[in-house]
mmCIF file of C-alpha atoms and ligand atoms in Angstrom:
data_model
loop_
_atom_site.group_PDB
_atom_site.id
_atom_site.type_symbol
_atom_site.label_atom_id
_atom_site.label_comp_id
_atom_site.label_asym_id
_atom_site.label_seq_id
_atom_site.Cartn_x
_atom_site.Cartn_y
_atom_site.Cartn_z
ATOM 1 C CA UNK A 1 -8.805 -13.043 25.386
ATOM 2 C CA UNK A 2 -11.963 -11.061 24.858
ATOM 3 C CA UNK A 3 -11.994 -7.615 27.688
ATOM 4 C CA UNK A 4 -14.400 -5.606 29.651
ATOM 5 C CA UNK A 5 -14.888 -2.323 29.776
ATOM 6 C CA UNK A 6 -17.642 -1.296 32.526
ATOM 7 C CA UNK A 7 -17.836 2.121 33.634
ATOM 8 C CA UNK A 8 -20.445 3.331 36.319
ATOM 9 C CA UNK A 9 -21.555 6.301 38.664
ATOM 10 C CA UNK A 10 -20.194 7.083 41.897
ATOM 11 C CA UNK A 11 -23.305 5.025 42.928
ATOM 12 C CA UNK A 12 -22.394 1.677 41.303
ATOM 13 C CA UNK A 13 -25.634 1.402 40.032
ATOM 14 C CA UNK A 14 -26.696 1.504 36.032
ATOM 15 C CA UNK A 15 -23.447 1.100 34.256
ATOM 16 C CA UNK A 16 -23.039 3.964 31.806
ATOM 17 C CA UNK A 17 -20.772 2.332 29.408
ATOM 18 C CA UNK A 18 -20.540 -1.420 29.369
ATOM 19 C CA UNK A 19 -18.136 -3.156 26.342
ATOM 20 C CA UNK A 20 -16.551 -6.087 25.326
ATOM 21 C CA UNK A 21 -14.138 -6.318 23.256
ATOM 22 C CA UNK A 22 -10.995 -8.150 21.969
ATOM 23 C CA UNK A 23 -8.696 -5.967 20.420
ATOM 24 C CA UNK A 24 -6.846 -2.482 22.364
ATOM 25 C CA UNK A 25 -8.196 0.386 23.923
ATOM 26 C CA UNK A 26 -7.543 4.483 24.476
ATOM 27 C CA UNK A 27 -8.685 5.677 26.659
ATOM 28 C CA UNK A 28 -8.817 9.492 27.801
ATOM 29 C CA UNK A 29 -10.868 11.217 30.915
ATOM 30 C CA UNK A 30 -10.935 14.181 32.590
ATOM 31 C CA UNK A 31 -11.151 15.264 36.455
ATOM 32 C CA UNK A 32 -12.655 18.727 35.542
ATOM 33 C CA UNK A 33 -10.488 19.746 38.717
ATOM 34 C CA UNK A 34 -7.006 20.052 37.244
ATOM 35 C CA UNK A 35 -7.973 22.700 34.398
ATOM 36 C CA UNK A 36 -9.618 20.135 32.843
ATOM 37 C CA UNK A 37 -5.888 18.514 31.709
ATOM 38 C CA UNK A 38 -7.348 15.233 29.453
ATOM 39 C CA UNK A 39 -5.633 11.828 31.389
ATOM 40 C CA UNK A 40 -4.739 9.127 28.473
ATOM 41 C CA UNK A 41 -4.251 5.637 28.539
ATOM 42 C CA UNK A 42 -2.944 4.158 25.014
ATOM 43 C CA UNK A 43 -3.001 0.356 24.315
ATOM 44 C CA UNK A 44 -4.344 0.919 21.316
ATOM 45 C CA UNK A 45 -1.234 -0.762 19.337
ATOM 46 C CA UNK A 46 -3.162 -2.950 16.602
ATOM 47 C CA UNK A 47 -6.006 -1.533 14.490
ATOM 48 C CA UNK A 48 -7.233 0.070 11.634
ATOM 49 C CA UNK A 49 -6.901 3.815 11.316
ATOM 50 C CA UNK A 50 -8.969 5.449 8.776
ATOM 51 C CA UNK A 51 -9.323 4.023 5.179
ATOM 52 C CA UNK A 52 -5.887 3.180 4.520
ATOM 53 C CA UNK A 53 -3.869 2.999 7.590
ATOM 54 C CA UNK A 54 -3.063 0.065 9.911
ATOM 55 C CA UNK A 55 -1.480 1.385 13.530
ATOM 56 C CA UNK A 56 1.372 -0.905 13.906
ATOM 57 C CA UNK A 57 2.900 -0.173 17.044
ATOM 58 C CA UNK A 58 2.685 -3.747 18.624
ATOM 59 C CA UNK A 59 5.352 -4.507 15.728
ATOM 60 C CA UNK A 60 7.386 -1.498 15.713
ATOM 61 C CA UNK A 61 7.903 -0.388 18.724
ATOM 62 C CA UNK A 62 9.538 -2.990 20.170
ATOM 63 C CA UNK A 63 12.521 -2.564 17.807
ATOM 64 C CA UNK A 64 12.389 0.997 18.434
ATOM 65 C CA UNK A 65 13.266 0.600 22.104
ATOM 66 C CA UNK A 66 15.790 -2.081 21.329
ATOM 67 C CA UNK A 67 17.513 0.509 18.834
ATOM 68 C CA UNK A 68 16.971 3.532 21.648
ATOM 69 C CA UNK A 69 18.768 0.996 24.293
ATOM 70 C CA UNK A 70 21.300 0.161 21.882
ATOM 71 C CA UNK A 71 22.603 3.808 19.912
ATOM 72 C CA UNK A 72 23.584 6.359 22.162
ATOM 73 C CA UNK A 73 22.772 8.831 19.202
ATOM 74 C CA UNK A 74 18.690 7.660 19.664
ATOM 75 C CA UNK A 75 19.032 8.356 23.730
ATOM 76 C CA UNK A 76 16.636 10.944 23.724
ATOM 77 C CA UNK A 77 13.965 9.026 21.669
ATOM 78 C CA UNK A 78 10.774 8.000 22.959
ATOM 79 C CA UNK A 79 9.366 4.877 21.245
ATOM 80 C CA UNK A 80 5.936 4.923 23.207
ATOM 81 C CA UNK A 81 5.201 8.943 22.146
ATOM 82 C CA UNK A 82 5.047 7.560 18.521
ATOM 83 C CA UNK A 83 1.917 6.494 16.531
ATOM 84 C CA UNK A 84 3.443 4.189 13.907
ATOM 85 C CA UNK A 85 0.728 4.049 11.201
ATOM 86 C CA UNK A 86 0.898 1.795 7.466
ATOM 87 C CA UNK A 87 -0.663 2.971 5.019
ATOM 88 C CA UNK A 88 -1.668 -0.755 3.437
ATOM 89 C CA UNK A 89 -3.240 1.115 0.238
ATOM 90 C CA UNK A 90 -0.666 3.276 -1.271
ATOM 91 C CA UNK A 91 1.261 1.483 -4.987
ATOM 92 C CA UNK A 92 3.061 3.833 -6.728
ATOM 93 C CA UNK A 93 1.166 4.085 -10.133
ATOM 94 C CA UNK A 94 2.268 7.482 -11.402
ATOM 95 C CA UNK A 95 3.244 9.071 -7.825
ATOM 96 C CA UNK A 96 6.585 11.139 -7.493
ATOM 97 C CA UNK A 97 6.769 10.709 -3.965
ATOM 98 C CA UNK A 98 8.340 6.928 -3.569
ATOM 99 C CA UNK A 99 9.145 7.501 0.037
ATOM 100 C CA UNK A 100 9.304 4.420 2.098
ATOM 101 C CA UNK A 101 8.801 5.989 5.460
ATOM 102 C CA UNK A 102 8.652 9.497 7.073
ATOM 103 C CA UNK A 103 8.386 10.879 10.648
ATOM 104 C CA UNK A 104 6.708 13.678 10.944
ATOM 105 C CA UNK A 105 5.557 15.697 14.004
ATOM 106 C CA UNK A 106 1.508 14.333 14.922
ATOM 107 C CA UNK A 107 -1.127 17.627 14.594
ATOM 108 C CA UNK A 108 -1.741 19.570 18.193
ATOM 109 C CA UNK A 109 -5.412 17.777 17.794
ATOM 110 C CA UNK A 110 -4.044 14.161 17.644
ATOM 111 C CA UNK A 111 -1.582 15.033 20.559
ATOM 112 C CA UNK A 112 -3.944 16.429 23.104
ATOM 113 C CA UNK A 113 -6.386 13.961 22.844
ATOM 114 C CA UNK A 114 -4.012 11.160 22.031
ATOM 115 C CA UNK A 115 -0.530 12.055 23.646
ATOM 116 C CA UNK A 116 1.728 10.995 20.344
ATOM 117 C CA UNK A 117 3.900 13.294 19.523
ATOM 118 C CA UNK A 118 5.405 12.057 16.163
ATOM 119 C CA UNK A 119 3.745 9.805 13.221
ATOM 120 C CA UNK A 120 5.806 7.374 11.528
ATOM 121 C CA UNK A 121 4.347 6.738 8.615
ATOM 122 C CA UNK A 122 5.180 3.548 6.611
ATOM 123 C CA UNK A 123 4.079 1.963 3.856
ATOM 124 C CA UNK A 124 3.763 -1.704 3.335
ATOM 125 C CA UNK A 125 3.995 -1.997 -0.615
ATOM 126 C CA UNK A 126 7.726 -1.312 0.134
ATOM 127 C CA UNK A 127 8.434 -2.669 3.924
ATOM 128 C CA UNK A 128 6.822 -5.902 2.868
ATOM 129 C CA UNK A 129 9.473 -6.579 0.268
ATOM 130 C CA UNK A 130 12.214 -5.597 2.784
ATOM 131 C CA UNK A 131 14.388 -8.302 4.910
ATOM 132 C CA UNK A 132 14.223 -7.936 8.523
ATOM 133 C CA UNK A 133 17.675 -6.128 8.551
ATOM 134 C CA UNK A 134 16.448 -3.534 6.535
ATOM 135 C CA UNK A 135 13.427 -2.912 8.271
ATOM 136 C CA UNK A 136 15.496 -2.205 11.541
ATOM 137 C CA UNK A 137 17.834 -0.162 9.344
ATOM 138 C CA UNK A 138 14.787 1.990 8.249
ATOM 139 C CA UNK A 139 13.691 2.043 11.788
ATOM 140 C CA UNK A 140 17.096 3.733 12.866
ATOM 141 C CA UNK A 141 16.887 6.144 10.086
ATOM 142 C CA UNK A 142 13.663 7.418 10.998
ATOM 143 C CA UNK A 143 13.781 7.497 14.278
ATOM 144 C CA UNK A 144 17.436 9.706 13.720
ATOM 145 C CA UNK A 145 14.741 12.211 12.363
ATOM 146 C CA UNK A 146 14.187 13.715 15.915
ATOM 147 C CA UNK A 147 16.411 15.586 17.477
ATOM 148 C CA UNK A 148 17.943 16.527 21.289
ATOM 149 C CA UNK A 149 14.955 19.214 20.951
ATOM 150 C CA UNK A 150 12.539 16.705 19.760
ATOM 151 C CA UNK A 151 12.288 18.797 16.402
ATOM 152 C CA UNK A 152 12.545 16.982 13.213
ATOM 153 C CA UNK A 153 15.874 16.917 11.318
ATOM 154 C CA UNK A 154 17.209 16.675 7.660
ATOM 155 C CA UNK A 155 19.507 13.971 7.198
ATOM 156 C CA UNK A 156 23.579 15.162 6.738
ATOM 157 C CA UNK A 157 23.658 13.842 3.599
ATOM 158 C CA UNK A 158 20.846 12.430 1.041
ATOM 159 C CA UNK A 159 20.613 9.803 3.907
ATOM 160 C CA UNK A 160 22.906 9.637 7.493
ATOM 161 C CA UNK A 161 26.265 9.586 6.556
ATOM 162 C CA UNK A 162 26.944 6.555 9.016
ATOM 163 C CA UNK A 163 24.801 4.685 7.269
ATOM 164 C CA UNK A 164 25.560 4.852 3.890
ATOM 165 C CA UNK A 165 29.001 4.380 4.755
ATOM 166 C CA UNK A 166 28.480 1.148 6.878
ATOM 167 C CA UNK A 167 25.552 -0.555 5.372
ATOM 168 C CA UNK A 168 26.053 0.944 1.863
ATOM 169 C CA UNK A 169 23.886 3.764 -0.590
ATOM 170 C CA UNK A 170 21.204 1.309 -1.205
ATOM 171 C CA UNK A 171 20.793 -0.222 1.799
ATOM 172 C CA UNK A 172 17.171 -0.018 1.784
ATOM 173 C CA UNK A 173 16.462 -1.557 -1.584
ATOM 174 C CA UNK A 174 19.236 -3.990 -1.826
ATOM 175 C CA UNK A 175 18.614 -7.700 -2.521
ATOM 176 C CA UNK A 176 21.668 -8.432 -0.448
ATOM 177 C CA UNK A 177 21.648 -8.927 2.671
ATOM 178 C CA UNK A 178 22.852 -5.893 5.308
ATOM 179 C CA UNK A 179 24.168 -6.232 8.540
ATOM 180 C CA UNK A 180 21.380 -6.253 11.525
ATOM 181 C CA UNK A 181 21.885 -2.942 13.626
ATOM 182 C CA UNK A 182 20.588 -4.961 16.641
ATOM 183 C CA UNK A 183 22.697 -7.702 16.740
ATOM 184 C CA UNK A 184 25.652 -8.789 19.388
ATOM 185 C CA UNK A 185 28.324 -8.532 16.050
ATOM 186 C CA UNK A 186 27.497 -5.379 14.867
ATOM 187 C CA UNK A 187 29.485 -2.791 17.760
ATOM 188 C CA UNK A 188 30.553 0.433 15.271
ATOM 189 C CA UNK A 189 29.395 2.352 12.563
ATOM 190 C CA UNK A 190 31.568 3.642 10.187
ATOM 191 C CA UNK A 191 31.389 7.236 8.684
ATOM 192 C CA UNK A 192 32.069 8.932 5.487
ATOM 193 C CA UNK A 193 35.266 10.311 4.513
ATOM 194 C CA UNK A 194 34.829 14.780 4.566
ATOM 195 C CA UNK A 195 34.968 15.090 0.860
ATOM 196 C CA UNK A 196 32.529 12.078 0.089
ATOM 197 C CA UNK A 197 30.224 14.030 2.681
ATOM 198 C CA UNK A 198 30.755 17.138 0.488
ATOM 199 C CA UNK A 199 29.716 15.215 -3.011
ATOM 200 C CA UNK A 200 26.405 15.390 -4.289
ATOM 201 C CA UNK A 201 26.269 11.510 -4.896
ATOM 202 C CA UNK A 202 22.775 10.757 -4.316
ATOM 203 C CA UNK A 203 21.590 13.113 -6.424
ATOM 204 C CA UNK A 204 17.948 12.105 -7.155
ATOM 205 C CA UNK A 205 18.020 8.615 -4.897
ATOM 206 C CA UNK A 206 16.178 9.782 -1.936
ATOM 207 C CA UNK A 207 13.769 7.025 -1.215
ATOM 208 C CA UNK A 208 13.778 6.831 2.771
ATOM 209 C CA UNK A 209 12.985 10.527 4.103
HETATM 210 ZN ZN1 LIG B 1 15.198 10.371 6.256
#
């Protein structure tokens, strides 16, 4: 359904702005008479962003809030303070940084005038070859990234240790097919004995940061 965006004076007149359109919308205002504080309204969930991004929020959020409901370890996570953006370009040709996904904090410019705090930033050479499972899996891991602070976190291992343990090392690039973190049957994680925490086992396997 296409939308309508009309804005006019206090007189009702002359429209100042008049658009239609059929995808989302930001939108941010000011009053001028509460220090000027910017107002935002985000439903902008589906787009392009910049040359080689795609904001993909309409797809990942909603298993982002299913995961925050779910793992009492994600409690303090916000889904909607998160711009999830694709890049739909990158193939890794002769890059050393094979990273399937990465949260990072979003600049002080994008958060004033947009309110996200954090980027996700995924990339669909690699999350299109993934099952379903592991794309919730990846979800999890990433959003683990922020912490009771809302700083970003290292992982306790090469990964979280209650995933490698429960879903396996190569969870994310297995052909197999791992357990689904948001279904009924899956109730506990399990962890790592101390000494396999201790190892350095994953010595050059990072993929997911
Ligand atoms: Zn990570």
């Amino acid at each position: 359904m296409k939308k309508r965006l009309v804005i006019y004076d206090e007189t009702g007149d002359e429209p100042i702005e008049d658009i239609v359109f059929s995808g989302g919308y930001n939108i941010t205002y000011t009053n001028l008479s509460d220090d000027g504080a910017l107002r935002k309204i985000r439903k902008l969930d589906n787009g392009r962003f910049g040359d080689k991004h795609w904001i993909k929020n309409y797809l990942y959020r909603p298993i982002a809030e299913r995961l925050v409901e779910k793992f009492p370890e994600l409690k303090h996570v916000k889904p909607n303070l998160i711009l999830f953006l694709e890049d739909v370009d990158f193939a890794p040709g002769s890059a050393k940084n094979l990273w399937i996904a990465q949260m990072k904090l979003a600049n002080k410019q994008l958060s004033a005038m947009t309110g996200y705090q954090y980027i996700l930033e995924t990339r669909s050479y690699y999350i299109d070859s993934m099952q379903r499972e592991q794309l919730i899996a990846l979800l999890y891991h990433e959003l683990r990234h922020i912490d009771k602070d809302g700083d970003i976190v290292k992982h306790d291992v090469e990964d979280w240790s209650n995933m490698v343990a429960t879903l396996g090392i190569d969870w994310a690039t297995t052909q197999a097919t791992i357990q689904d973190l948001l279904s009924d049957d899956f109730n506990q994680w399990h962890e790592l004995e101390p000494m396999a925490k201790q190892l350095n086992m994953f010595s050059g396997l990072r993929v997911v940061r």
